[in-house]
XYZ file of C-alpha atoms in Angstrom:
562
model
C -35.691 -32.875 -23.596
C -37.890 -31.214 -21.021
C -39.847 -29.672 -24.240
C -39.931 -32.874 -25.810
C -41.287 -34.708 -22.891
C -43.820 -32.039 -22.306
C -45.014 -32.387 -25.839
C -45.180 -36.260 -25.496
C -47.353 -36.091 -22.351
C -49.695 -33.097 -23.519
C -50.480 -35.000 -26.788
C -51.109 -38.380 -25.054
C -53.318 -36.570 -22.124
C -55.127 -34.526 -25.045
C -55.903 -37.701 -27.066
C -57.300 -39.364 -24.113
C -59.381 -36.595 -23.230
C -60.977 -35.813 -26.546
C -61.517 -39.546 -27.659
C -64.718 -39.309 -25.519
C -65.718 -35.905 -26.779
C -65.891 -36.414 -30.677
C -67.226 -32.807 -31.046
C -64.505 -31.256 -29.208
C -62.114 -33.332 -31.209
C -63.605 -32.137 -34.566
C -63.258 -28.576 -33.251
C -59.692 -28.913 -31.967
C -58.573 -30.251 -35.703
C -60.292 -27.089 -37.182
C -58.375 -24.634 -34.833
C -55.283 -26.520 -35.129
C -55.459 -26.307 -38.941
C -55.207 -22.643 -38.433
C -52.726 -22.639 -35.580
C -48.997 -22.317 -35.771
C -47.219 -25.519 -35.702
C -47.003 -27.396 -32.714
C -43.489 -26.923 -32.197
C -43.917 -23.175 -31.748
C -46.647 -24.136 -29.058
C -44.472 -26.521 -27.341
C -41.861 -23.869 -26.886
C -44.418 -21.457 -25.498
C -45.431 -23.897 -23.073
C -41.844 -25.000 -22.120
C -40.680 -21.657 -21.042
C -42.565 -21.988 -17.854
C -42.470 -25.801 -17.479
C -43.465 -25.653 -13.636
C -46.931 -24.337 -14.746
C -48.172 -27.899 -15.615
C -48.786 -30.582 -13.105
C -46.529 -32.919 -15.082
C -46.956 -35.756 -12.563
C -50.603 -35.742 -12.339
C -52.917 -37.069 -15.106
C -54.992 -34.672 -17.086
C -58.730 -35.469 -17.210
C -59.725 -32.926 -19.953
C -57.773 -30.201 -21.905
C -60.276 -27.831 -23.351
C -60.165 -25.950 -26.709
C -59.512 -22.868 -24.652
C -56.302 -24.088 -23.301
C -55.019 -25.806 -26.761
C -55.302 -22.024 -28.383
C -53.328 -20.780 -25.444
C -50.355 -19.809 -27.447
C -52.214 -16.737 -28.962
C -53.130 -15.718 -25.365
C -49.699 -16.350 -23.580
C -47.906 -13.220 -22.971
C -44.984 -12.638 -25.001
C -41.577 -14.027 -23.912
C -39.298 -11.670 -22.142
C -37.388 -9.291 -24.250
C -33.688 -10.523 -24.924
C -31.016 -9.137 -22.530
C -29.354 -5.975 -23.663
C -26.328 -6.712 -25.965
C -23.163 -6.542 -24.190
C -20.934 -3.462 -24.575
C -18.995 -3.237 -27.747
C -15.368 -4.922 -27.659
C -14.135 -1.397 -28.246
C -15.446 -0.211 -24.758
C -13.913 -3.038 -23.060
C -10.890 -2.423 -21.026
C -7.633 -3.257 -22.872
C -6.210 -6.696 -22.082
C -2.584 -6.439 -20.880
C -0.557 -3.293 -20.195
C -1.547 0.313 -21.045
C -0.193 1.206 -24.215
C 0.554 4.899 -23.580
C 2.025 4.429 -20.098
C 4.032 1.326 -21.312
C 5.450 3.546 -24.089
C 6.498 6.371 -22.026
C 8.058 4.153 -19.268
C 9.982 2.099 -21.783
C 11.132 5.433 -23.541
C 13.003 6.810 -20.596
C 15.219 3.784 -20.179
C 15.639 3.499 -24.200
C 16.690 7.052 -24.369
C 19.044 6.923 -21.425
C 20.584 3.826 -22.809
C 20.868 4.482 -26.652
C 20.659 8.346 -26.985
C 23.195 9.347 -24.290
C 26.452 8.125 -24.249
C 28.089 6.649 -21.311
C 29.770 9.199 -19.085
C 33.487 8.405 -17.904
C 33.719 6.968 -14.716
C 30.818 4.407 -15.362
C 30.844 1.330 -16.650
C 28.358 0.190 -19.438
C 27.089 -2.481 -17.114
C 26.175 0.244 -14.833
C 24.772 2.515 -17.219
C 22.639 -0.017 -18.677
C 21.187 -1.126 -15.083
C 20.538 2.629 -14.298
C 18.395 2.758 -17.473
C 16.600 -0.242 -16.660
C 16.124 1.179 -13.158
C 14.615 4.360 -14.229
C 12.437 2.608 -16.683
C 11.058 0.635 -13.645
C 10.461 3.677 -11.668
C 8.741 5.495 -14.463
C 6.388 2.336 -14.846
C 5.556 2.286 -10.852
C 4.621 5.918 -11.399
C 2.775 5.672 -14.961
C 1.369 2.080 -14.163
C 1.237 0.351 -17.438
C 0.997 -2.594 -15.046
C 0.191 -3.249 -11.545
C 3.415 -2.682 -9.195
C 4.430 -6.046 -8.629
C 4.057 -7.184 -12.317
C 5.871 -4.347 -13.577
C 8.720 -4.660 -11.101
C 9.018 -8.315 -12.130
C 9.301 -7.310 -15.837
C 12.106 -4.780 -14.843
C 13.731 -7.698 -12.841
C 13.505 -9.914 -15.957
C 15.060 -7.400 -18.291
C 17.932 -6.786 -16.108
C 18.558 -10.872 -16.239
C 17.548 -11.323 -19.862
C 19.979 -8.423 -21.021
C 22.783 -9.846 -18.735
C 23.131 -6.739 -16.884
C 22.754 -8.597 -13.487
C 23.330 -12.486 -12.712
C 20.208 -14.395 -11.312
C 21.624 -14.399 -8.036
C 22.519 -10.733 -7.789
C 19.123 -9.899 -9.200
C 17.456 -11.856 -6.354
C 19.890 -10.981 -3.658
C 17.391 -8.560 -2.020
C 14.905 -11.263 -1.412
C 16.890 -12.251 1.489
C 16.900 -8.648 3.031
C 15.818 -8.767 6.847
C 14.232 -5.265 6.163
C 11.811 -6.786 3.538
C 10.982 -9.684 5.479
C 10.198 -7.621 8.519
C 7.834 -5.704 6.242
C 6.017 -8.999 5.230
C 5.558 -10.198 8.721
C 4.402 -6.596 9.961
C 1.327 -7.572 7.294
C 0.598 -10.621 9.169
C 0.436 -8.707 12.652
C -1.911 -6.349 11.112
C -4.068 -9.229 9.993
C -3.814 -10.792 13.411
C -5.143 -7.343 14.921
C -8.054 -7.611 12.552
C -8.967 -11.232 12.885
C -8.960 -11.171 16.837
C -10.861 -7.848 16.819
C -8.079 -6.428 19.015
C -7.492 -3.719 16.362
C -11.063 -3.005 16.282
C -11.367 -2.607 19.899
C -8.225 -0.317 20.170
C -9.503 1.931 17.116
C -12.901 2.139 19.129
C -10.948 3.570 22.175
C -9.281 6.145 20.078
C -12.772 6.980 18.534
C -14.122 7.341 22.214
C -11.175 9.476 23.194
C -10.598 11.385 20.196
C -13.319 10.624 17.814
C -15.065 14.272 17.631
C -13.073 14.936 14.546
C -10.733 13.185 11.946
C -8.162 15.609 12.645
C -8.197 14.924 16.180
C -7.741 11.315 15.357
C -4.577 12.096 13.338
C -3.088 13.957 16.162
C -3.707 11.325 18.603
C -1.930 8.836 16.239
C 1.047 11.204 15.650
C 1.631 11.988 19.257
C 1.418 7.914 20.159
C 4.084 7.157 17.752
C 6.334 10.005 19.062
C 6.204 8.603 22.293
C 6.861 5.043 21.468
C 9.450 5.872 18.790
C 12.681 6.070 21.283
C 11.810 2.657 22.531
C 11.141 0.871 19.181
C 13.958 1.641 16.716
C 12.083 0.152 13.795
C 9.959 2.582 11.658
C 8.658 -0.238 9.669
C 7.742 -2.457 12.857
C 6.030 0.692 14.353
C 3.840 1.124 11.012
C 3.094 -2.619 10.415
C 2.643 -3.707 13.806
C 1.042 -0.904 15.772
C -0.270 1.786 13.717
C -1.432 0.285 10.565
C -3.761 -2.135 11.956
C -5.340 0.825 14.151
C -5.807 2.857 11.082
C -7.539 0.297 9.155
C -9.734 -0.693 11.672
C -10.838 2.908 12.064
C -11.160 3.259 8.308
C -13.115 0.041 8.006
C -15.455 1.226 10.923
C -16.140 4.507 9.132
C -16.863 2.749 6.027
C -13.697 3.718 4.266
C -12.397 0.568 2.268
C -8.882 0.178 0.487
C -9.107 0.284 -3.210
C -12.246 1.945 -3.244
C -13.846 5.152 -3.891
C -14.719 5.206 -0.236
C -11.062 5.204 0.871
C -11.108 8.964 0.754
C -13.670 9.125 3.564
C -10.982 8.619 6.229
C -8.530 5.844 5.281
C -6.408 7.848 2.911
C -5.841 10.798 4.983
C -4.708 8.912 8.282
C -2.456 6.898 6.130
C -0.833 9.848 4.365
C -0.686 11.692 7.758
C 0.687 8.987 9.771
C 3.159 8.283 6.907
C 4.594 11.875 6.636
C 4.742 12.337 10.462
C 6.716 9.078 10.898
C 9.994 10.659 9.455
C 9.680 13.380 12.162
C 9.139 10.941 14.795
C 12.302 8.982 13.653
C 14.420 12.244 13.479
C 13.442 13.277 16.998
C 15.221 10.486 18.965
C 18.649 8.725 18.255
C 17.047 5.304 18.996
C 13.928 6.014 16.936
C 15.350 4.379 13.616
C 18.314 2.015 13.110
C 19.666 4.194 10.376
C 20.266 7.060 13.135
C 22.972 5.000 14.566
C 24.504 4.220 11.353
C 24.891 7.839 10.556
C 26.774 8.575 13.650
C 29.040 5.700 13.333
C 29.943 6.728 9.852
C 30.461 10.102 11.147
C 33.122 8.895 13.567
C 35.051 7.179 11.029
C 35.528 10.641 9.370
C 36.674 12.161 12.621
C 33.338 13.836 13.544
C 32.537 12.661 17.215
C 29.264 13.728 18.764
C 29.770 14.005 22.731
C 26.550 12.522 24.747
C 24.807 11.611 21.433
C 21.447 10.693 22.620
C 21.030 14.112 24.366
C 22.848 16.158 21.458
C 20.602 14.405 19.014
C 17.379 15.072 20.682
C 18.282 18.684 21.532
C 19.212 19.615 18.048
C 16.278 17.953 16.507
C 13.545 18.759 18.909
C 12.340 22.264 17.885
C 12.048 21.685 14.153
C 10.982 18.042 14.617
C 8.140 19.059 17.186
C 6.954 21.783 14.942
C 6.707 19.736 12.040
C 4.585 17.109 13.693
C 2.277 19.782 14.906
C 1.893 21.230 11.303
C 1.973 18.088 9.237
C -1.659 16.671 9.851
C -2.982 20.178 9.860
C -1.301 20.930 6.424
C -2.520 17.473 5.055
C -6.059 18.248 6.115
C -6.109 21.140 3.897
C -4.294 19.730 0.978
C -5.501 16.246 1.103
C -8.846 16.641 3.126
C -10.937 13.397 4.288
C -14.287 13.147 3.106
C -15.412 12.581 6.863
C -14.435 15.662 9.078
C -16.590 15.822 12.180
C -18.248 13.064 14.160
C -19.529 14.496 17.265
C -21.706 11.381 17.822
C -18.637 9.068 17.457
C -17.817 8.894 21.258
C -20.884 7.793 22.221
C -21.366 5.298 19.634
C -17.835 4.024 20.402
C -18.658 3.712 24.122
C -21.964 1.515 22.974
C -19.669 -0.524 20.712
C -17.152 -1.281 23.658
C -19.862 -2.269 25.841
C -21.350 -4.801 23.076
C -17.940 -6.146 22.201
C -17.687 -7.628 26.060
C -14.592 -8.316 27.701
C -11.175 -9.093 25.790
C -11.252 -12.630 24.566
C -8.354 -15.306 24.683
C -6.891 -14.569 21.107
C -6.849 -10.919 21.919
C -4.763 -11.393 25.368
C -2.560 -13.718 23.062
C -2.242 -11.020 20.674
C -1.457 -8.556 23.091
C 1.096 -10.544 24.844
C 2.549 -11.660 21.639
C 3.050 -7.918 20.504
C 4.517 -6.970 23.937
C 6.945 -9.822 23.555
C 7.970 -8.611 19.966
C 8.132 -4.813 21.222
C 10.425 -6.043 24.195
C 12.878 -7.785 21.740
C 12.830 -4.927 19.558
C 13.998 -2.632 22.242
C 16.470 -5.128 23.567
C 17.263 -6.940 20.729
C 20.842 -5.471 20.209
C 21.647 -6.204 23.707
C 20.236 -9.776 23.566
C 21.652 -10.160 19.959
C 18.158 -10.707 18.458
C 17.829 -8.774 15.189
C 14.379 -7.032 14.697
C 13.257 -9.333 12.004
C 13.926 -12.648 14.133
C 11.901 -11.055 16.953
C 9.102 -10.565 14.398
C 9.562 -14.173 13.453
C 9.101 -15.454 16.895
C 6.119 -13.502 17.258
C 4.435 -14.819 14.153
C 5.511 -18.476 15.227
C 3.434 -18.066 18.320
C 0.596 -16.744 16.869
C 0.728 -19.665 14.453
C 1.139 -22.236 17.330
C -1.818 -20.861 19.454
C -4.030 -20.915 16.319
C -4.758 -17.006 16.387
C -3.389 -16.991 12.765
C -3.522 -20.165 10.572
C -1.246 -20.429 7.439
C -4.235 -19.813 5.194
C -4.473 -16.344 6.774
C -0.751 -15.613 5.638
C -1.226 -16.952 2.113
C -4.431 -14.945 1.910
C -2.494 -11.554 2.887
C -1.944 -10.783 -0.651
C -0.506 -7.393 -0.034
C 2.086 -8.812 2.046
C 3.361 -11.180 -0.999
C 3.043 -8.272 -3.320
C 5.206 -6.018 -1.304
C 7.634 -8.602 -0.970
C 8.021 -9.024 -4.960
C 8.266 -5.347 -5.905
C 10.044 -3.902 -2.884
C 12.916 -6.678 -2.990
C 13.171 -5.875 -6.541
C 13.818 -1.940 -6.349
C 16.212 -2.812 -3.168
C 18.269 -5.257 -5.349
C 18.342 -2.920 -8.260
C 19.572 0.133 -5.766
C 22.075 -1.880 -4.310
C 23.395 -3.025 -7.494
C 23.661 0.446 -8.552
C 25.864 1.109 -5.731
C 28.074 -1.788 -6.312
C 28.586 -0.619 -9.717
C 29.685 2.755 -8.884
C 26.755 4.560 -10.531
C 25.959 6.427 -7.049
C 29.529 7.316 -6.542
C 29.708 8.708 -9.981
C 26.664 10.882 -9.175
C 28.288 12.147 -5.870
C 31.519 12.947 -7.605
C 29.489 14.883 -10.123
C 27.810 17.040 -7.498
C 31.179 17.679 -5.708
C 32.723 19.008 -8.796
C 30.087 21.416 -9.795
C 30.115 22.744 -6.239
C 33.881 23.495 -6.363
C 33.619 25.046 -9.651
C 31.061 27.441 -8.323
C 33.106 28.529 -5.127
C 30.153 28.841 -3.064
C 30.148 29.746 0.741
C 29.663 27.174 2.883
C 26.120 28.010 3.993
C 25.153 27.867 0.255
C 27.189 24.541 -0.433
C 25.623 23.137 2.831
C 22.153 23.927 1.397
C 22.948 22.574 -2.141
C 24.411 19.173 -0.595
C 21.486 18.696 1.763
C 19.158 18.956 -0.838
C 21.077 16.887 -3.441
C 21.369 14.115 -0.623
C 17.612 14.189 -0.035
C 16.462 14.022 -3.602
C 18.882 11.465 -4.713
C 16.838 9.237 -2.630
C 14.427 8.721 -5.342
C 16.982 6.218 -6.786
C 17.017 4.238 -3.574
C 14.260 1.971 -1.877
C 16.327 1.773 1.288
C 17.134 4.521 3.888
C 20.055 2.199 5.358
C 21.180 1.447 1.920
C 21.261 4.999 0.961
C 23.164 5.896 4.192
C 25.728 3.208 3.479
C 26.065 4.492 -0.080
C 26.156 8.217 0.192
C 26.620 9.550 3.935
C 30.058 9.275 4.157
C 30.823 11.029 0.697
C 28.341 13.909 1.443
C 29.616 14.393 4.816
C 33.035 14.642 3.335
C 31.892 17.197 0.638
C 30.532 19.240 3.306
C 33.622 19.035 5.487
C 35.636 20.118 2.430
C 33.236 22.839 1.679
C 33.570 24.425 4.984
C 30.610 23.215 6.869
C 30.979 22.430 10.682
C 31.145 18.816 10.859
C 28.678 18.077 13.917
C 26.094 20.371 12.056
C 26.734 18.637 8.582
C 26.501 15.165 10.305
C 23.338 15.858 12.031
C 21.548 17.547 9.388
C 22.178 14.802 6.853
C 21.228 12.272 9.534
C 17.737 14.118 9.941
C 17.341 14.242 6.203
C 17.709 10.342 6.133
C 14.659 10.061 8.251
C 12.869 12.728 6.285
C 13.161 11.554 3.014
C 11.448 8.238 3.958
C 8.411 9.494 2.991
C 9.156 10.639 -0.468
C 7.869 7.496 -2.392
C 5.930 4.214 -1.823
C 9.460 2.488 -2.114
C 11.550 4.887 -0.149
C 11.526 3.293 3.088
C 10.142 0.366 5.042
C 7.277 2.197 6.436
C 6.441 3.615 3.003
C 5.811 -0.036 1.488
C 3.955 -0.881 4.585
C 1.443 2.042 4.247
C 1.161 2.063 0.578
C 0.479 -1.635 0.719
C -2.516 -0.953 2.775
C -4.121 0.067 -0.488
C -5.708 3.378 0.661
C -3.341 5.747 -1.263
C -2.957 5.784 -5.001
C 0.597 6.031 -6.729
C 0.341 9.430 -8.099
C -0.860 10.672 -4.914
C 2.053 9.172 -2.833
C 4.562 11.096 -5.111
C 2.739 14.334 -5.330
C 2.351 14.505 -1.383
C 5.614 13.171 -0.638
C 7.243 15.946 -2.953
C 4.895 18.591 -1.343
C 5.555 17.667 2.211
C 9.234 17.395 1.187
C 9.560 20.849 0.445
C 7.443 21.956 3.475
C 9.541 20.022 5.771
C 12.687 21.614 4.196
C 11.388 25.120 4.929
C 10.454 24.208 8.369
C 13.638 22.471 9.264
C 15.766 25.201 7.324
C 14.226 28.145 8.874
C 13.541 26.816 12.528
C 16.779 24.722 12.581
C 18.902 27.809 11.322
C 18.024 29.908 14.496
C 17.875 26.915 16.618
C 21.024 25.302 15.894
C 22.731 28.799 16.016
C 21.141 29.044 19.485
C 22.656 25.605 20.272
C 26.162 26.584 19.125
C 26.371 24.162 16.403
C 27.952 26.793 14.005
């Protein structure tokens, strides 16, 4: 329509102008007879309609203008053709990872006969669970989507009922993880996380390694008063790490993540297990281990002090070695920042005094930490303390509900972590885990091993079976008593066996992205790729086993545990 209006207006104006100049009109007709059709001329003009004063009368129109289509520069070249469809990323699941992930479960289900002592339902659930785990590693789809498909498969095949499949969505640990993400958002939104991170940079910011040691020391000091590794990760350290990383230009889900964020996440994640193993009250599962040991007749006198003495030397050595080892194995791109303390001091000056919302955030977190410390005495579970803190932030407007809804990582974690916890719990209920323990016990008895050899094998088996678990507490409830009984039957001193199993319960929390609450928190931050989680988890598990095995052997002998 714009081109047609331009043609009408141009023709009218031209006729009016040349009616008073017959010679020019005659010349125009001769030129027009040799010119391209007017439609081409109009399209040439309509390319840049604003070049004509359409709202003003045109008093005259020279032949030079009429012939302009020959002089006008050619239109811009067409845009380059889009990429060939064959080069576009495939829609839906990645074919090769999909086939491999499904093959794991299908081979186990149809090519391996159901062993004696396992029900067909339990064997089928194990095949679905292993396919789900394989898919989380190979990534045919995003983690949450693949976990949902695994959940759907367990219901469609009638392996689990709907209520059993979704039972873990009411888990307190999972909701504590979700709320921890919201606390982290509050730290970022108010600027409190940035302020704290800036202080860390000011004090320890001359090197990335120094930052890692500062965070590790901080958690070790906080751990005995805060018996939730998930709360420590999500409520305190993840917000600080995120702020530090973003300040350094290290963004999650981006190539820049390797600048700083990936290393700090991995270092804090791997050190958290040693911090939890150092103190009896540093993790909820520690108390559960001692309670189960007592039921088997293994009573530890003065448990808090005994626990700390036995763990102190190997745990402290591991805490000192882990950041340095990861600095070599998984190096950050940003290593030395000698100018950082001065820049941080200037930034703190520019930030000004602490704002009202920052004070509210500080007060809320102090309240939550106090309730986490005293919750058992007051009868307030950790997740309820977190709910109270989040409610305060919502009521006072520090966070709004849109902030919570937009925290996609929290809801994604809720989906996939609940699926894995639910499947692992049902494997225990269906007797699959007990069958695996019995197989290990029979194999050890047939080998007629000495108690130190049996101790080493049982500890390794207890540790690596955790690949099938998505909860440290669930692992303890399912296997701790059975493995402690096997150790005692093999002649291992009871206190040594109980403490070693309990320490392992903390250390295997960094094996995978689903092996513990803090694992889900740190992986959900988006700084570490899934293959790196599994690779670093296995490597550091081996290194921790060497440190705890070698140092612990001499230290525990010195303490008289055997």
